[in-house]
mmCIF file of C-alpha atoms in Angstrom:
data_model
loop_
_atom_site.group_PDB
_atom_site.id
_atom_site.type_symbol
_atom_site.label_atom_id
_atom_site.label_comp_id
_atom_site.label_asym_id
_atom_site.label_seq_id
_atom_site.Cartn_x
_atom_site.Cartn_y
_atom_site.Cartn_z
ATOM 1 C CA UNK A 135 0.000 0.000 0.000
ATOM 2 C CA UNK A 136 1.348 3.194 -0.649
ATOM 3 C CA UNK A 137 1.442 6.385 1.279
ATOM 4 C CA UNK A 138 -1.561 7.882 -0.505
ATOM 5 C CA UNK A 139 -3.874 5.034 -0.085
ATOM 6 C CA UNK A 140 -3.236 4.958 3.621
ATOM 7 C CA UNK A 141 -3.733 8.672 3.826
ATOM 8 C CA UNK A 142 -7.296 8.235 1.946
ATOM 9 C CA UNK A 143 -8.460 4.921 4.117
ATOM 10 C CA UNK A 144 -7.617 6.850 7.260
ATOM 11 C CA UNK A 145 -9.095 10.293 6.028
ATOM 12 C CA UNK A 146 -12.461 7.722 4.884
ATOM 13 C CA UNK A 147 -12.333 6.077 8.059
ATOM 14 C CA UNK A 148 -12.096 9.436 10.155
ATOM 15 C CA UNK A 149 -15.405 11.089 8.088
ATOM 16 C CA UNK A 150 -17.114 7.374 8.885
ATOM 17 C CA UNK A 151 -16.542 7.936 12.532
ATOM 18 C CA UNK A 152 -17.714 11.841 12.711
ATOM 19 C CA UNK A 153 -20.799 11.341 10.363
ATOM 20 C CA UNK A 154 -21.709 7.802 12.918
ATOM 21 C CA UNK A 155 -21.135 10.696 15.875
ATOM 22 C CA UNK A 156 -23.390 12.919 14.520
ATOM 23 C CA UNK A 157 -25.917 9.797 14.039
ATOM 24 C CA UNK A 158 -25.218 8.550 17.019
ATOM 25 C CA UNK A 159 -26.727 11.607 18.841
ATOM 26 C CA UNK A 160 -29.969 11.241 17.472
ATOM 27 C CA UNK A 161 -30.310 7.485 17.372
ATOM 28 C CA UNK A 162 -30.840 5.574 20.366
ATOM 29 C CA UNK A 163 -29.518 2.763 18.413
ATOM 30 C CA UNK A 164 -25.994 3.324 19.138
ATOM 31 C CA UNK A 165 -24.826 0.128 19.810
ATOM 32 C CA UNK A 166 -25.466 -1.269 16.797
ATOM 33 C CA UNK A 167 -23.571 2.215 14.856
ATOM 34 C CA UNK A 168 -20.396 1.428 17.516
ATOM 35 C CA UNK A 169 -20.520 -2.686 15.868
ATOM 36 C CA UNK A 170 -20.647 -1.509 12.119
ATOM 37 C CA UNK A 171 -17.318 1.064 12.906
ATOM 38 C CA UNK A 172 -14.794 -1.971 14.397
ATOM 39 C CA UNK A 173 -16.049 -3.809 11.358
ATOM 40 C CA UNK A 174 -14.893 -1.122 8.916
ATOM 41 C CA UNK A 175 -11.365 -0.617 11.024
ATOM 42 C CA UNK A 176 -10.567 -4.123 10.756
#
């Protein structure tokens, strides 16, 4: 993997993660928005 690709799966991952935030406040759901971030990460 190069630099660049990291750089763009870590800036993806990071606008995943605010956006499921934002989400997160209004859904009472948020267990099931926490389960679908590990599965991106890993």
């Amino acid at each position: 993997m190069s630099g660049a690709q990291v750089k763009n799966i870590a800036a993806s991952v990071k606008d995943r993660l605010l956006s499921t935030a934002r989400q997160r406040k209004n859904a009472p759901n948020s267990n099931v928005l926490k389960g679908s971030h590990f599965l991106v990460l890993f």
